[in-house]
Short mmCIF file of C-alpha atoms in Angstrom, two decimals:
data_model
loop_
_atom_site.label_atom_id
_atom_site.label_comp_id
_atom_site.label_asym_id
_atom_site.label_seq_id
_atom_site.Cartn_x
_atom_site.Cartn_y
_atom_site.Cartn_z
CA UNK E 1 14.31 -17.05 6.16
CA UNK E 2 11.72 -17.48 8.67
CA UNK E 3 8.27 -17.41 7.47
CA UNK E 4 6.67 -14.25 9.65
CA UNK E 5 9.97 -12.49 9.74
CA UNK E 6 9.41 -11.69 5.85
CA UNK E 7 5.78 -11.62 6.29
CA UNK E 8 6.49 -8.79 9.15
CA UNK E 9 9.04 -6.91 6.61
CA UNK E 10 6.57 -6.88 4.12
CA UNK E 11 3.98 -5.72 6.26
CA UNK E 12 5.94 -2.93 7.21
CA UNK E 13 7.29 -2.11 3.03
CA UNK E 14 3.77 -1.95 2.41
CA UNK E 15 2.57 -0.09 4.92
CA UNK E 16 5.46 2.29 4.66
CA UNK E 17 5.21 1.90 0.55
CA UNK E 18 8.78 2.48 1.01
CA UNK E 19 12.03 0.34 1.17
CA UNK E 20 13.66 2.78 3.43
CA UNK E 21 10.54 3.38 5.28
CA UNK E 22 10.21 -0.36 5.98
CA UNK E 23 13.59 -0.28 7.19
CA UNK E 24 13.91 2.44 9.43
CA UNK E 25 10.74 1.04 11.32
CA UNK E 26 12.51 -2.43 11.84
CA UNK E 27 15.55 -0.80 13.19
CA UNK E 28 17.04 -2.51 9.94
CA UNK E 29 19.76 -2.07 6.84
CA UNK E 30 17.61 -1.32 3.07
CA UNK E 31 19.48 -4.23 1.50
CA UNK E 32 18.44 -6.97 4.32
CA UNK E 33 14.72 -5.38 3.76
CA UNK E 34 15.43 -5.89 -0.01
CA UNK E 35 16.45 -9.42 0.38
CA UNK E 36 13.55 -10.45 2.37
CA UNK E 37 10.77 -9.16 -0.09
CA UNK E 38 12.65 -10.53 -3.31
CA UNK E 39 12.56 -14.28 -0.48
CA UNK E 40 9.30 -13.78 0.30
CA UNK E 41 8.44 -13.60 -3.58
CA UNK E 42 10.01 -15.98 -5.12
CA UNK E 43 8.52 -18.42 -2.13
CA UNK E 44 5.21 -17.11 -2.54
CA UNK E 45 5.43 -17.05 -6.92
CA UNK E 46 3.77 -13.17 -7.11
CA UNK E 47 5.15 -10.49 -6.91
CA UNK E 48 3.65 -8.44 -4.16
CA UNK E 49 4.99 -4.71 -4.86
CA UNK E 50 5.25 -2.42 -7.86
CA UNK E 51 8.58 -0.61 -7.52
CA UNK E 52 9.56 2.52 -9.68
CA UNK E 53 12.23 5.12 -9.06
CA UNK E 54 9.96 7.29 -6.77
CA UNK E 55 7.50 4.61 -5.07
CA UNK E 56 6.36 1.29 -4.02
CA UNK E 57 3.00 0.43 -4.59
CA UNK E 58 1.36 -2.88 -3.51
CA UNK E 59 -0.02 -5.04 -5.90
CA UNK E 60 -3.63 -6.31 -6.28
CA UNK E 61 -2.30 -10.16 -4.85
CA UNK E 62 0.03 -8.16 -2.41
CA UNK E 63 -2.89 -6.06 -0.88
CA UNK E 64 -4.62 -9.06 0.28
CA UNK E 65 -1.48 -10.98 1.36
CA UNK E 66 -1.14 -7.67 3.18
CA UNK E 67 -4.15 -7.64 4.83
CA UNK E 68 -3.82 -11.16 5.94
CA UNK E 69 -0.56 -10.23 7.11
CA UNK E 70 -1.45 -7.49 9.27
CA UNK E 71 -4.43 -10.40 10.77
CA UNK E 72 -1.88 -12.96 11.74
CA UNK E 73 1.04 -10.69 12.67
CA UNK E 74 -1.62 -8.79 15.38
CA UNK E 75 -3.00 -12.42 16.38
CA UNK E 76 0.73 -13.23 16.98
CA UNK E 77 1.11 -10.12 19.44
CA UNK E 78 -1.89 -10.53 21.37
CA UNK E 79 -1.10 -14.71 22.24
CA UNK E 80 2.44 -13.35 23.03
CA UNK E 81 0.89 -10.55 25.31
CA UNK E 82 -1.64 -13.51 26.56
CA UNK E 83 1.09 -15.75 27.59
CA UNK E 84 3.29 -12.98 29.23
CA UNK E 85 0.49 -12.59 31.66
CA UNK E 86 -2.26 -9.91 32.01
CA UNK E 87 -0.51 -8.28 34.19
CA UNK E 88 2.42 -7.69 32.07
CA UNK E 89 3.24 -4.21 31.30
CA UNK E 90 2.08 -3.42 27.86
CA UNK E 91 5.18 -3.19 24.66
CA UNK E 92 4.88 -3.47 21.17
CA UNK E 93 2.97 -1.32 18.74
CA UNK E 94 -0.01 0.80 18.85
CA UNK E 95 -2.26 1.58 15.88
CA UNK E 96 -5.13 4.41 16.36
CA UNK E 97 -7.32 6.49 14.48
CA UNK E 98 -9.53 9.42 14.86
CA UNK E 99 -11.68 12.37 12.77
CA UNK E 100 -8.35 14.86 11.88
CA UNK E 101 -10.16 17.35 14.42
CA UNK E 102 -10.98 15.07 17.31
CA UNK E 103 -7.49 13.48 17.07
CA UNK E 104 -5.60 16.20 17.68
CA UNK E 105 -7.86 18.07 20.10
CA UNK E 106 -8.82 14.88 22.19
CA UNK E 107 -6.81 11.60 20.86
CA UNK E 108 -2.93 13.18 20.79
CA UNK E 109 -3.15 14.27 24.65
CA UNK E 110 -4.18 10.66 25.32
CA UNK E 111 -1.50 9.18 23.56
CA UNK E 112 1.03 11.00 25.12
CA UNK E 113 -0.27 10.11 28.50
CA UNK E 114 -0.09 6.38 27.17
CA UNK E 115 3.06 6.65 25.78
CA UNK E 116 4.51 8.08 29.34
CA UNK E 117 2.93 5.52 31.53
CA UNK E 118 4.12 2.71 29.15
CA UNK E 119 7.81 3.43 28.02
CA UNK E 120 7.61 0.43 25.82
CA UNK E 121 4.74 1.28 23.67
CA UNK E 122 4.94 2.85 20.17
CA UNK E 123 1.96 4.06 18.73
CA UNK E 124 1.28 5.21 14.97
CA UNK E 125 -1.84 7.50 14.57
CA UNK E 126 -3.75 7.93 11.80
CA UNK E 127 -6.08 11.06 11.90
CA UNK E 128 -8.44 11.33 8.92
CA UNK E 129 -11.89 12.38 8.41
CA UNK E 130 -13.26 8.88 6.65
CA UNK E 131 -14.56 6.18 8.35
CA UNK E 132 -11.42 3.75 8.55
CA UNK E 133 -11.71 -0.75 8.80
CA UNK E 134 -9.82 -1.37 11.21
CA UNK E 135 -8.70 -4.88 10.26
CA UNK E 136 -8.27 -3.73 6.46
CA UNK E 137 -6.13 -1.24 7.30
CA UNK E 138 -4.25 -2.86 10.13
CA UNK E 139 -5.84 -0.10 13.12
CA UNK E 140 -6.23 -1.62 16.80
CA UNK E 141 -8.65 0.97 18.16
CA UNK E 142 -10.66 3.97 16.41
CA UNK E 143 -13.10 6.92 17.67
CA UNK E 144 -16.17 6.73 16.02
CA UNK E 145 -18.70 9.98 15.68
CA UNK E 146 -22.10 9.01 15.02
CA UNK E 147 -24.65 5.45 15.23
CA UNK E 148 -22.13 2.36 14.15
CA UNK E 149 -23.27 -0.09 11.85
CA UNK E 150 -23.68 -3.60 13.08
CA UNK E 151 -20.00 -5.27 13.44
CA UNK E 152 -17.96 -7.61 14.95
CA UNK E 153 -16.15 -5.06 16.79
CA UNK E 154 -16.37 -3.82 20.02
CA UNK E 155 -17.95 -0.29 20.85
CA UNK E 156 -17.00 1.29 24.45
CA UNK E 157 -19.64 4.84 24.46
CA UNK E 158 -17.35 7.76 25.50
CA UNK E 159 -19.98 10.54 25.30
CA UNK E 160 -22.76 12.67 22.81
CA UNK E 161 -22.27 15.42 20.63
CA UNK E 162 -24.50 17.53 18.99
CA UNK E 163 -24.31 19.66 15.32
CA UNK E 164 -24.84 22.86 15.44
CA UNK E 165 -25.06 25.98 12.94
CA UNK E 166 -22.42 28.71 13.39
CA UNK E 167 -20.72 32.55 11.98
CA UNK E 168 -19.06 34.92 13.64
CA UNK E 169 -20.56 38.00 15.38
CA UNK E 170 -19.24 40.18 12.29
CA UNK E 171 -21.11 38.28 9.93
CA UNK E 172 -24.54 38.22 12.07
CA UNK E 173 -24.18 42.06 12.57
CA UNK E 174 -24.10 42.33 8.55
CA UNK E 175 -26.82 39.87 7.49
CA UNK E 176 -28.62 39.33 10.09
CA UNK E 177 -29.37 35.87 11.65
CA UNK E 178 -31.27 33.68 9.96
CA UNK E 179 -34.52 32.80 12.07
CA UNK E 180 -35.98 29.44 10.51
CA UNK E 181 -33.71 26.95 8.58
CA UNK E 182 -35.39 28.14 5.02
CA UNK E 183 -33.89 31.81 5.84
CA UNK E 184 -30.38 29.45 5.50
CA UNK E 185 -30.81 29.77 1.58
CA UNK E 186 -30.42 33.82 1.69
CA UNK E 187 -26.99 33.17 3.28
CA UNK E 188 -23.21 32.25 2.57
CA UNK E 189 -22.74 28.89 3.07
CA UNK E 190 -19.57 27.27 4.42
CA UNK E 191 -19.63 23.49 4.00
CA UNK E 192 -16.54 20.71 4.93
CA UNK E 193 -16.29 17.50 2.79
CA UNK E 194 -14.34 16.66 6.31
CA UNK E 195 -17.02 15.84 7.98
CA UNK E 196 -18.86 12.70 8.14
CA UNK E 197 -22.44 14.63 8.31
CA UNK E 198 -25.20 13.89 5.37
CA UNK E 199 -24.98 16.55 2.70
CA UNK E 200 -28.74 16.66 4.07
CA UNK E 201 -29.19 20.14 6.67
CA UNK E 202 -31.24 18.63 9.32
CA UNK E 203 -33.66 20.65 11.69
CA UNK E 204 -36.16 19.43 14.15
CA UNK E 205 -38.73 21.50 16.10
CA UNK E 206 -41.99 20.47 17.89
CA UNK E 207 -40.84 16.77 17.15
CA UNK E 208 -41.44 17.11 13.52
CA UNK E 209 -37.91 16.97 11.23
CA UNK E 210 -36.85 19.14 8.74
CA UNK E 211 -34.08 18.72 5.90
CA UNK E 212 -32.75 21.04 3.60
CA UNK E 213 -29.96 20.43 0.83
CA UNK E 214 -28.12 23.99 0.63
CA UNK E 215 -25.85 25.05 -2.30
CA UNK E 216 -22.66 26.21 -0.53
CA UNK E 217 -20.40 29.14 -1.61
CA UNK E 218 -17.33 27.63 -0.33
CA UNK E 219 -16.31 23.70 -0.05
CA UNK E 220 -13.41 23.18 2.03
CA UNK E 221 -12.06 19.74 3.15
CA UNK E 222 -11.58 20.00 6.56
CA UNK E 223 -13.19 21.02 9.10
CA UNK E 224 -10.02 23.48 10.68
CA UNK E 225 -10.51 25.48 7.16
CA UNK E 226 -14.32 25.60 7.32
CA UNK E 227 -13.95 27.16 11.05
CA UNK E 228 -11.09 29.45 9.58
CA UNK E 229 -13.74 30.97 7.58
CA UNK E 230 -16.21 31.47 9.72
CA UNK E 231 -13.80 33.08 11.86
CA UNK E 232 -13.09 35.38 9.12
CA UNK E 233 -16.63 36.77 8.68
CA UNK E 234 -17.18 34.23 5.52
CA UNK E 235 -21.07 32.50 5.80
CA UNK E 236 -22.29 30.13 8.14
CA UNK E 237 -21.88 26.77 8.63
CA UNK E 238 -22.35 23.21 10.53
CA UNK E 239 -20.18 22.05 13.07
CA UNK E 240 -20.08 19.19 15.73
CA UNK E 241 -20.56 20.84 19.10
CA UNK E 242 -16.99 19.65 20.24
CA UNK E 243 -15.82 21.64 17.20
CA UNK E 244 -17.42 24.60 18.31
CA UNK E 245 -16.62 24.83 21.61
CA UNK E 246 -13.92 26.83 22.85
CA UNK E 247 -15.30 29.59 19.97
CA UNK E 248 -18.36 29.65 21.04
CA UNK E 249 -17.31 29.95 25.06
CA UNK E 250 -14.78 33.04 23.44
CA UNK E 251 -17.66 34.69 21.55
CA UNK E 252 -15.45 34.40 18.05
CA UNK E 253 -18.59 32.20 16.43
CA UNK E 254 -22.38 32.36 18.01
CA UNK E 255 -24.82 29.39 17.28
CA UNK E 256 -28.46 30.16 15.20
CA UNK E 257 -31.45 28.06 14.90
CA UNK E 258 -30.87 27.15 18.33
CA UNK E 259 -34.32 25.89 18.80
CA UNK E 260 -34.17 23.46 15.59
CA UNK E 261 -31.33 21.67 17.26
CA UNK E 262 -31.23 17.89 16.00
CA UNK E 263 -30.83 15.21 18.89
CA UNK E 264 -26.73 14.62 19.67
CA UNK E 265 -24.70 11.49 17.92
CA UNK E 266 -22.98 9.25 20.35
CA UNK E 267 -19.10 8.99 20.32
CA UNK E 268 -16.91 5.71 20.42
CA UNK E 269 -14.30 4.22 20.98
CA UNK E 270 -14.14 1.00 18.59
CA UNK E 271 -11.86 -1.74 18.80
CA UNK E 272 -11.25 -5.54 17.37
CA UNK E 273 -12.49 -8.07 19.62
CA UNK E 274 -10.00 -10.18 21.06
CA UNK E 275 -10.30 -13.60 22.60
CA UNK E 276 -6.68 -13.55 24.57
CA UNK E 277 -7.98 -9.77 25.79
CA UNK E 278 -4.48 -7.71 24.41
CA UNK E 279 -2.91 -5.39 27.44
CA UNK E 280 -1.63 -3.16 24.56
CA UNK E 281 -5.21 -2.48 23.51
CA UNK E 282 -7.13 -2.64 26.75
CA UNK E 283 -5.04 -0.62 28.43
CA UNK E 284 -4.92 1.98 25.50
CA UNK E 285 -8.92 1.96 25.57
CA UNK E 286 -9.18 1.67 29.30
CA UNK E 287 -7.15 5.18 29.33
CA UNK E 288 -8.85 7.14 26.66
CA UNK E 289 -12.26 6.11 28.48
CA UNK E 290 -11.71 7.70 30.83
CA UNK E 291 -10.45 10.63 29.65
CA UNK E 292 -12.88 11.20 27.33
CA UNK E 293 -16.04 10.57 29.58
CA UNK E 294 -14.23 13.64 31.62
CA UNK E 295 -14.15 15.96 29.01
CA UNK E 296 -17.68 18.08 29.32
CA UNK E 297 -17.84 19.32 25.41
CA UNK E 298 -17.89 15.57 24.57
CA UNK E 299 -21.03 15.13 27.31
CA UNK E 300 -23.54 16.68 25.10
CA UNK E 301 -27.23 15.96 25.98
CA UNK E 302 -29.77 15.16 23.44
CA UNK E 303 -30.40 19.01 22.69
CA UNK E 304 -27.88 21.15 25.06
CA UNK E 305 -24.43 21.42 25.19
#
């Protein structure tokens, strides 16, 4: 069998970590996909996947075979896409990630758009509140909340937002809102393991900075449950302005500590760098740049929103 046909099956079991799953993605049968692993195998000498009744798990030599896969399969693409012509129409496959939050507030209209303008585009999004690698884990383009470490991808700034302390009217009216950051340790906490924000509480005021580590009452792991709670009366917690938002514009949450307000985080859109400049990806990031610069809760400025 050809030699990136059973790399590209493989590529897909793993990713799948299912036979069936690997199939259905190829638009293929579950014995052909069987057949090509157990080739690409016995050509290789290792065996690249665990298999028990209930899953498929790849192995230690079959992650990085994977991972090398997913390199030369998306180097393949783009010198296909290269040669086509940039003005081809983009086709193939999509992959994109996002915060679980942002994705489906800001990233899921975008795709759709994408997906209508381009009829042969699939895209597979991956919304999780981590900070993904993109070539590791076989993403094209990601949205990244915060300063980015030094990398060789690319970084396209989309906007600023800000954190900001939140409860609901119901809970102020009981206890009272807290008027420095130290008044914070009299009150419920509500804290999200969802969000990519340092365990840290930081204030600033008169250009001096403040940090407090607060003992929460409730830990939640996302941020949709945290603001469920406040909505509910339950504490106070920290949110990205973007996050806040809409509640705040409908009165269901009010900010505190207004006037310790830390200085906003930028927001990006990160992608691999790619010599043969991939239509699939450029278009993708062309699209959700614009977009995304138009939204105004994403245009936060260093203190405001």
């Amino acid at each position: 069998m050809d030699r990136l046909h059973l790399m590209t099956v493989f590529a897909a079991v793993g990713e799948e970590q299912s036979f069936a799953g690997g199939a259905r993605r190829l638009g293929m049968s579950p014995p052909a996909v069987t057949r090509a692993i157990a080739a690409l195998e016995a050509r290789l000498g290792v065996r690249l996947l665990e298999r028990t009744t209930r899953h498929v798990r790849v192995t230690e030599a079959g992650q990085r075979y994977l991972d090398d896969a997913r390199r030369i399969i998306a180097e393949i693409d783009e010198a296909d896409e290269a040669a086509a012509g940039s003005n081809a129409a983009p086709r193939g496959h999509l992959a994109v990630t996002a915060p679980v939050l942002f994705g489906r507030i800001y990233v899921t209209p975008g795709i759709v758009d994408y997906l209508r303008r381009y009829p042969h585009m699939e895209v597979n999004a991956m919304f999780v509140d981590r900070v993904t690698n993109l070539m590791e884990e076989g993403l094209d383009v990601g949205v990244r909340i915060g300063e980015l470490p030094d990398s060789s991808l690319r970084a396209v700034p989309v906007g600023r937002v800000r954190r900001v302390i939140c409860a609901s009217p119901a809970y102020l009216e009981r206890h009272g809102a807290p008027r420095t950051p130290r008044d914070l340790a009299a009150h419920t906490i509500v804290s999200s393991t969802g969000s990519s924000a340092p365990p840290d509480w930081r204030f600033t005021r008169d250009g001096r900075a403040q940090a407090l580590r607060l003992k929460p009452r409730l830990t939640v792991n996302s941020n949709d449950a945290a603001i469920e709670a406040l909505r509910d009366g339950f504490g106070v917690a920290r949110l990205l302005s973007y996050q806040a938002a809409p509640l705040l514009a409908s009165g269901e949450l009010r900010e505190v500590l207004e006037d310790y307000a830390t200085p906003g985080v930028p927001v990006n859109i990160v992608h691999r760098d790619s010599r043969q400049g991939s239509p699939r990806i450029r278009s993708f990031v062309d699209l959700m740049v614009e977009r995304l610069r138009a939204e105004p809760n994403l245009q936060t400025g260093p203190y405001g929103l």
